[in-house]
JSON list of C-alpha atoms in Angstrom, two decimals:
[
{"chain": "A", "resi": 90, "resn": "MET", "atom": "CA", "xyz": [13.27, -17.91, -1.05]},
{"chain": "A", "resi": 91, "resn": "SER", "atom": "CA", "xyz": [11.71, -15.01, 0.82]},
{"chain": "A", "resi": 92, "resn": "ASN", "atom": "CA", "xyz": [8.08, -14.00, 0.51]},
{"chain": "A", "resi": 93, "resn": "ASN", "atom": "CA", "xyz": [9.16, -10.65, -0.93]},
{"chain": "A", "resi": 94, "resn": "VAL", "atom": "CA", "xyz": [11.04, -12.37, -3.76]},
{"chain": "A", "resi": 95, "resn": "ILE", "atom": "CA", "xyz": [8.05, -14.62, -4.43]},
{"chain": "A", "resi": 96, "resn": "THR", "atom": "CA", "xyz": [5.74, -11.58, -4.45]},
{"chain": "A", "resi": 97, "resn": "LEU", "atom": "CA", "xyz": [8.05, -9.85, -6.92]},
{"chain": "A", "resi": 98, "resn": "ILE", "atom": "CA", "xyz": [8.04, -12.89, -9.20]},
{"chain": "A", "resi": 99, "resn": "ALA", "atom": "CA", "xyz": [4.24, -13.10, -8.94]},
{"chain": "A", "resi": 100, "resn": "ARG", "atom": "CA", "xyz": [3.90, -9.40, -9.81]},
{"chain": "A", "resi": 101, "resn": "ILE", "atom": "CA", "xyz": [6.14, -9.83, -12.84]},
{"chain": "A", "resi": 102, "resn": "LEU", "atom": "CA", "xyz": [4.10, -12.80, -14.07]},
{"chain": "A", "resi": 103, "resn": "LEU", "atom": "CA", "xyz": [0.76, -11.07, -13.39]},
{"chain": "A", "resi": 104, "resn": "SER", "atom": "CA", "xyz": [1.86, -7.95, -15.26]},
{"chain": "A", "resi": 105, "resn": "PHE", "atom": "CA", "xyz": [2.87, -9.54, -18.56]},
{"chain": "A", "resi": 106, "resn": "MET", "atom": "CA", "xyz": [-0.59, -10.33, -19.85]},
{"chain": "A", "resi": 107, "resn": "PHE", "atom": "CA", "xyz": [-1.92, -6.82, -19.38]},
{"chain": "A", "resi": 108, "resn": "ILE", "atom": "CA", "xyz": [1.21, -5.08, -20.65]},
{"chain": "A", "resi": 109, "resn": "PHE", "atom": "CA", "xyz": [1.21, -7.09, -23.86]},
{"chain": "A", "resi": 110, "resn": "ALA", "atom": "CA", "xyz": [-2.58, -7.05, -24.30]},
{"chain": "A", "resi": 111, "resn": "GLY", "atom": "CA", "xyz": [-2.74, -3.30, -23.74]},
{"chain": "A", "resi": 112, "resn": "PHE", "atom": "CA", "xyz": [0.09, -2.65, -26.17]},
{"chain": "A", "resi": 113, "resn": "GLY", "atom": "CA", "xyz": [-1.60, -4.88, -28.74]},
{"chain": "A", "resi": 114, "resn": "LYS", "atom": "CA", "xyz": [-4.91, -3.04, -28.44]},
{"chain": "A", "resi": 115, "resn": "LEU", "atom": "CA", "xyz": [-3.19, 0.32, -28.86]},
{"chain": "A", "resi": 116, "resn": "THR", "atom": "CA", "xyz": [-1.16, -0.72, -31.91]},
{"chain": "A", "resi": 117, "resn": "ASP", "atom": "CA", "xyz": [-3.77, -2.91, -33.67]},
{"chain": "A", "resi": 118, "resn": "PRO", "atom": "CA", "xyz": [-7.26, -2.19, -32.31]},
{"chain": "A", "resi": 119, "resn": "ALA", "atom": "CA", "xyz": [-9.31, -3.82, -35.12]},
{"chain": "A", "resi": 120, "resn": "SER", "atom": "CA", "xyz": [-9.88, -7.31, -33.69]},
{"chain": "A", "resi": 121, "resn": "THR", "atom": "CA", "xyz": [-10.71, -6.08, -30.19]},
{"chain": "A", "resi": 122, "resn": "ALA", "atom": "CA", "xyz": [-13.01, -3.39, -31.59]},
{"chain": "A", "resi": 123, "resn": "GLY", "atom": "CA", "xyz": [-14.80, -6.11, -33.56]},
{"chain": "A", "resi": 124, "resn": "MET", "atom": "CA", "xyz": [-15.20, -8.22, -30.42]},
{"chain": "A", "resi": 125, "resn": "ILE", "atom": "CA", "xyz": [-16.55, -5.23, -28.48]},
{"chain": "A", "resi": 126, "resn": "ALA", "atom": "CA", "xyz": [-18.98, -4.39, -31.29]},
{"chain": "A", "resi": 127, "resn": "GLY", "atom": "CA", "xyz": [-20.02, -8.04, -31.44]},
{"chain": "A", "resi": 128, "resn": "ALA", "atom": "CA", "xyz": [-20.91, -7.87, -27.74]},
{"chain": "A", "resi": 129, "resn": "GLY", "atom": "CA", "xyz": [-23.26, -5.00, -28.55]},
{"chain": "A", "resi": 130, "resn": "LEU", "atom": "CA", "xyz": [-21.28, -2.27, -26.82]},
{"chain": "A", "resi": 131, "resn": "PRO", "atom": "CA", "xyz": [-21.14, 1.19, -28.43]},
{"chain": "A", "resi": 132, "resn": "ALA", "atom": "CA", "xyz": [-18.06, 3.12, -29.58]},
{"chain": "A", "resi": 133, "resn": "SER", "atom": "CA", "xyz": [-16.02, -0.05, -30.00]},
{"chain": "A", "resi": 134, "resn": "THR", "atom": "CA", "xyz": [-12.85, 1.64, -31.28]},
{"chain": "A", "resi": 135, "resn": "ALA", "atom": "CA", "xyz": [-12.85, 4.21, -28.48]},
{"chain": "A", "resi": 136, "resn": "LEU", "atom": "CA", "xyz": [-13.48, 1.46, -25.91]},
{"chain": "A", "resi": 137, "resn": "THR", "atom": "CA", "xyz": [-10.62, -0.55, -27.40]},
{"chain": "A", "resi": 138, "resn": "TYR", "atom": "CA", "xyz": [-8.22, 2.35, -26.92]},
{"chain": "A", "resi": 139, "resn": "LEU", "atom": "CA", "xyz": [-9.51, 2.97, -23.38]},
{"chain": "A", "resi": 140, "resn": "ALA", "atom": "CA", "xyz": [-9.12, -0.73, -22.54]},
{"chain": "A", "resi": 141, "resn": "GLY", "atom": "CA", "xyz": [-5.63, -0.73, -24.06]},
{"chain": "A", "resi": 142, "resn": "LEU", "atom": "CA", "xyz": [-4.56, 2.29, -22.01]},
{"chain": "A", "resi": 143, "resn": "PHE", "atom": "CA", "xyz": [-6.09, 0.77, -18.86]},
{"chain": "A", "resi": 144, "resn": "GLU", "atom": "CA", "xyz": [-4.38, -2.59, -19.42]},
{"chain": "A", "resi": 145, "resn": "LEU", "atom": "CA", "xyz": [-1.00, -1.08, -20.24]},
{"chain": "A", "resi": 146, "resn": "ALA", "atom": "CA", "xyz": [-1.07, 1.35, -17.29]},
{"chain": "A", "resi": 147, "resn": "THR", "atom": "CA", "xyz": [-2.28, -1.20, -14.74]},
{"chain": "A", "resi": 148, "resn": "GLY", "atom": "CA", "xyz": [0.10, -3.87, -16.05]},
{"chain": "A", "resi": 149, "resn": "LEU", "atom": "CA", "xyz": [3.04, -1.50, -15.66]},
{"chain": "A", "resi": 150, "resn": "ALA", "atom": "CA", "xyz": [1.81, -0.48, -12.19]},
{"chain": "A", "resi": 151, "resn": "VAL", "atom": "CA", "xyz": [1.75, -4.14, -11.10]},
{"chain": "A", "resi": 152, "resn": "LEU", "atom": "CA", "xyz": [5.18, -4.72, -12.63]},
{"chain": "A", "resi": 153, "resn": "VAL", "atom": "CA", "xyz": [6.85, -1.90, -10.70]},
{"chain": "A", "resi": 154, "resn": "GLY", "atom": "CA", "xyz": [4.65, -2.24, -7.63]},
{"chain": "A", "resi": 155, "resn": "PHE", "atom": "CA", "xyz": [2.91, 1.13, -7.73]},
{"chain": "A", "resi": 156, "resn": "GLN", "atom": "CA", "xyz": [-0.48, 1.58, -6.01]},
{"chain": "A", "resi": 157, "resn": "VAL", "atom": "CA", "xyz": [-0.87, -2.20, -6.11]},
{"chain": "A", "resi": 158, "resn": "ARG", "atom": "CA", "xyz": [-3.66, -2.38, -3.55]},
{"chain": "A", "resi": 159, "resn": "ILE", "atom": "CA", "xyz": [-5.86, -0.13, -5.71]},
{"chain": "A", "resi": 160, "resn": "VAL", "atom": "CA", "xyz": [-4.71, -1.54, -9.05]},
{"chain": "A", "resi": 161, "resn": "GLY", "atom": "CA", "xyz": [-5.27, -5.09, -7.84]},
{"chain": "A", "resi": 162, "resn": "TRP", "atom": "CA", "xyz": [-8.94, -4.37, -7.10]},
{"chain": "A", "resi": 163, "resn": "LEU", "atom": "CA", "xyz": [-9.38, -2.56, -10.43]},
{"chain": "A", "resi": 164, "resn": "LEU", "atom": "CA", "xyz": [-7.90, -5.50, -12.33]},
{"chain": "A", "resi": 165, "resn": "ALA", "atom": "CA", "xyz": [-10.01, -8.02, -10.40]},
{"chain": "A", "resi": 166, "resn": "VAL", "atom": "CA", "xyz": [-13.18, -6.16, -11.38]},
{"chain": "A", "resi": 167, "resn": "PHE", "atom": "CA", "xyz": [-11.93, -5.79, -14.97]},
{"chain": "A", "resi": 168, "resn": "CYS", "atom": "CA", "xyz": [-11.21, -9.53, -15.22]},
{"chain": "A", "resi": 169, "resn": "VAL", "atom": "CA", "xyz": [-14.66, -10.52, -13.96]},
{"chain": "A", "resi": 170, "resn": "PHE", "atom": "CA", "xyz": [-16.40, -7.94, -16.17]},
{"chain": "A", "resi": 171, "resn": "THR", "atom": "CA", "xyz": [-14.57, -8.94, -19.34]},
{"chain": "A", "resi": 172, "resn": "GLY", "atom": "CA", "xyz": [-14.98, -12.62, -18.51]},
{"chain": "A", "resi": 173, "resn": "VAL", "atom": "CA", "xyz": [-18.75, -12.30, -18.16]},
{"chain": "A", "resi": 174, "resn": "VAL", "atom": "CA", "xyz": [-19.28, -9.92, -21.09]},
{"chain": "A", "resi": 175, "resn": "PHE", "atom": "CA", "xyz": [-16.93, -11.49, -23.64]},
{"chain": "A", "resi": 176, "resn": "HIS", "atom": "CA", "xyz": [-16.29, -15.10, -22.63]},
{"chain": "A", "resi": 177, "resn": "LEU", "atom": "CA", "xyz": [-19.36, -16.50, -20.91]},
{"chain": "A", "resi": 178, "resn": "SER", "atom": "CA", "xyz": [-21.97, -16.42, -23.66]},
{"chain": "A", "resi": 179, "resn": "PRO", "atom": "CA", "xyz": [-21.89, -18.92, -26.55]},
{"chain": "A", "resi": 180, "resn": "VAL", "atom": "CA", "xyz": [-20.21, -17.96, -29.80]},
{"chain": "A", "resi": 181, "resn": "ASN", "atom": "CA", "xyz": [-21.66, -18.91, -33.16]},
{"chain": "A", "resi": 182, "resn": "VAL", "atom": "CA", "xyz": [-19.57, -18.02, -36.19]},
{"chain": "A", "resi": 183, "resn": "PRO", "atom": "CA", "xyz": [-21.75, -18.11, -39.31]},
{"chain": "A", "resi": 184, "resn": "ASP", "atom": "CA", "xyz": [-20.65, -20.63, -41.95]},
{"chain": "A", "resi": 185, "resn": "PHE", "atom": "CA", "xyz": [-18.38, -22.47, -39.48]},
{"chain": "A", "resi": 186, "resn": "PRO", "atom": "CA", "xyz": [-18.96, -26.20, -39.00]},
{"chain": "A", "resi": 187, "resn": "ALA", "atom": "CA", "xyz": [-20.71, -27.13, -35.76]},
{"chain": "A", "resi": 188, "resn": "ALA", "atom": "CA", "xyz": [-17.55, -28.84, -34.48]},
{"chain": "A", "resi": 189, "resn": "ALA", "atom": "CA", "xyz": [-15.52, -25.66, -35.06]},
{"chain": "A", "resi": 190, "resn": "ASN", "atom": "CA", "xyz": [-18.06, -23.57, -33.16]},
{"chain": "A", "resi": 191, "resn": "GLY", "atom": "CA", "xyz": [-17.98, -26.14, -30.36]},
{"chain": "A", "resi": 192, "resn": "TRP", "atom": "CA", "xyz": [-14.21, -25.86, -30.19]},
{"chain": "A", "resi": 193, "resn": "ILE", "atom": "CA", "xyz": [-14.40, -22.05, -30.15]},
{"chain": "A", "resi": 194, "resn": "ASN", "atom": "CA", "xyz": [-16.95, -22.19, -27.32]},
{"chain": "A", "resi": 195, "resn": "ALA", "atom": "CA", "xyz": [-14.75, -24.55, -25.31]},
{"chain": "A", "resi": 196, "resn": "LEU", "atom": "CA", "xyz": [-11.80, -22.16, -25.68]},
{"chain": "A", "resi": 197, "resn": "ASN", "atom": "CA", "xyz": [-14.02, -19.21, -24.85]},
{"chain": "A", "resi": 198, "resn": "PHE", "atom": "CA", "xyz": [-15.07, -20.90, -21.59]},
{"chain": "A", "resi": 199, "resn": "VAL", "atom": "CA", "xyz": [-11.41, -21.55, -20.76]},
{"chain": "A", "resi": 200, "resn": "ASN", "atom": "CA", "xyz": [-10.87, -17.80, -21.18]},
{"chain": "A", "resi": 201, "resn": "PHE", "atom": "CA", "xyz": [-13.78, -17.13, -18.82]},
{"chain": "A", "resi": 202, "resn": "MET", "atom": "CA", "xyz": [-12.23, -19.43, -16.21]},
{"chain": "A", "resi": 203, "resn": "LYS", "atom": "CA", "xyz": [-8.82, -17.76, -16.74]},
{"chain": "A", "resi": 204, "resn": "ASN", "atom": "CA", "xyz": [-10.39, -14.36, -16.06]},
{"chain": "A", "resi": 205, "resn": "VAL", "atom": "CA", "xyz": [-12.08, -15.57, -12.88]},
{"chain": "A", "resi": 206, "resn": "THR", "atom": "CA", "xyz": [-8.84, -17.17, -11.69]},
{"chain": "A", "resi": 207, "resn": "LEU", "atom": "CA", "xyz": [-6.86, -14.01, -12.43]},
{"chain": "A", "resi": 208, "resn": "ALA", "atom": "CA", "xyz": [-9.42, -11.99, -10.48]},
{"chain": "A", "resi": 209, "resn": "GLY", "atom": "CA", "xyz": [-8.56, -14.14, -7.47]},
{"chain": "A", "resi": 210, "resn": "ALA", "atom": "CA", "xyz": [-4.85, -13.50, -7.97]},
{"chain": "A", "resi": 211, "resn": "TYR", "atom": "CA", "xyz": [-5.40, -9.75, -8.23]},
{"chain": "A", "resi": 212, "resn": "ILE", "atom": "CA", "xyz": [-7.59, -9.75, -5.09]},
{"chain": "A", "resi": 213, "resn": "MET", "atom": "CA", "xyz": [-4.75, -11.54, -3.28]},
{"chain": "A", "resi": 214, "resn": "LEU", "atom": "CA", "xyz": [-2.28, -8.94, -4.59]},
{"chain": "A", "resi": 215, "resn": "ALA", "atom": "CA", "xyz": [-4.59, -6.10, -3.52]},
{"chain": "A", "resi": 216, "resn": "THR", "atom": "CA", "xyz": [-4.96, -7.65, -0.07]},
{"chain": "A", "resi": 217, "resn": "ASN", "atom": "CA", "xyz": [-1.28, -8.46, 0.52]},
{"chain": "A", "resi": 218, "resn": "GLY", "atom": "CA", "xyz": [0.34, -5.49, -1.21]},
{"chain": "A", "resi": 219, "resn": "ALA", "atom": "CA", "xyz": [3.29, -5.19, -3.57]},
{"chain": "A", "resi": 220, "resn": "GLY", "atom": "CA", "xyz": [5.99, -6.48, -1.23]},
{"chain": "A", "resi": 221, "resn": "ALA", "atom": "CA", "xyz": [9.30, -4.96, -0.22]},
{"chain": "A", "resi": 222, "resn": "TYR", "atom": "CA", "xyz": [10.69, -4.83, -3.77]},
{"chain": "A", "resi": 223, "resn": "SER", "atom": "CA", "xyz": [8.28, -2.24, -5.14]},
{"chain": "A", "resi": 224, "resn": "LEU", "atom": "CA", "xyz": [7.71, 1.46, -5.64]},
{"chain": "A", "resi": 225, "resn": "ASP", "atom": "CA", "xyz": [5.04, 1.25, -2.94]},
{"chain": "A", "resi": 226, "resn": "ALA", "atom": "CA", "xyz": [7.70, 0.12, -0.46]},
{"chain": "A", "resi": 227, "resn": "ARG", "atom": "CA", "xyz": [10.08, 2.88, -1.54]},
{"chain": "A", "resi": 228, "resn": "ARG", "atom": "CA", "xyz": [7.29, 5.44, -1.02]},
{"chain": "A", "resi": 229, "resn": "GLY", "atom": "CA", "xyz": [6.57, 4.01, 2.43]},
{"chain": "A", "resi": 230, "resn": "ALA", "atom": "CA", "xyz": [3.15, 2.77, 1.31]},
{"chain": "A", "resi": 231, "resn": "TYR", "atom": "CA", "xyz": [3.95, -0.93, 1.72]},
{"chain": "A", "resi": 232, "resn": "ALA", "atom": "CA", "xyz": [2.49, -2.70, 4.68]},
{"chain": "A", "resi": 233, "resn": "THR", "atom": "CA", "xyz": [1.47, -6.30, 5.10]},
{"chain": "A", "resi": 234, "resn": "ALA", "atom": "CA", "xyz": [-2.22, -7.04, 5.45]}
]
């Protein structure tokens, strides 16, 4: 299998999370707005919609291979930021048993590690470009690193 086919498959897989997460935030913002408010950030509903638009737009850009070098860096920064702000600190849900809070914290740390790992994948995408099967290639903007 050629590197361009593998890059296309990788782009498809890397796009799904942000397309679906962005769509979810735009259609049902309540849980994300609560998480943002819980982190102490202001204007949680507005930030939820901004995050949803960002995730949907960047996910679609990765999927079709448009401006992937720029979008890859943006998503890498986004993954590290959201990992640190929302998944690194301990969670304590009032009235939950200690074991349940421990389980939630373990899952939260897994999400932190997922974000850091995805940042690495997006840096690799930003560095290597979208590949031959992309809008970048059709526009003449594709070049290997």
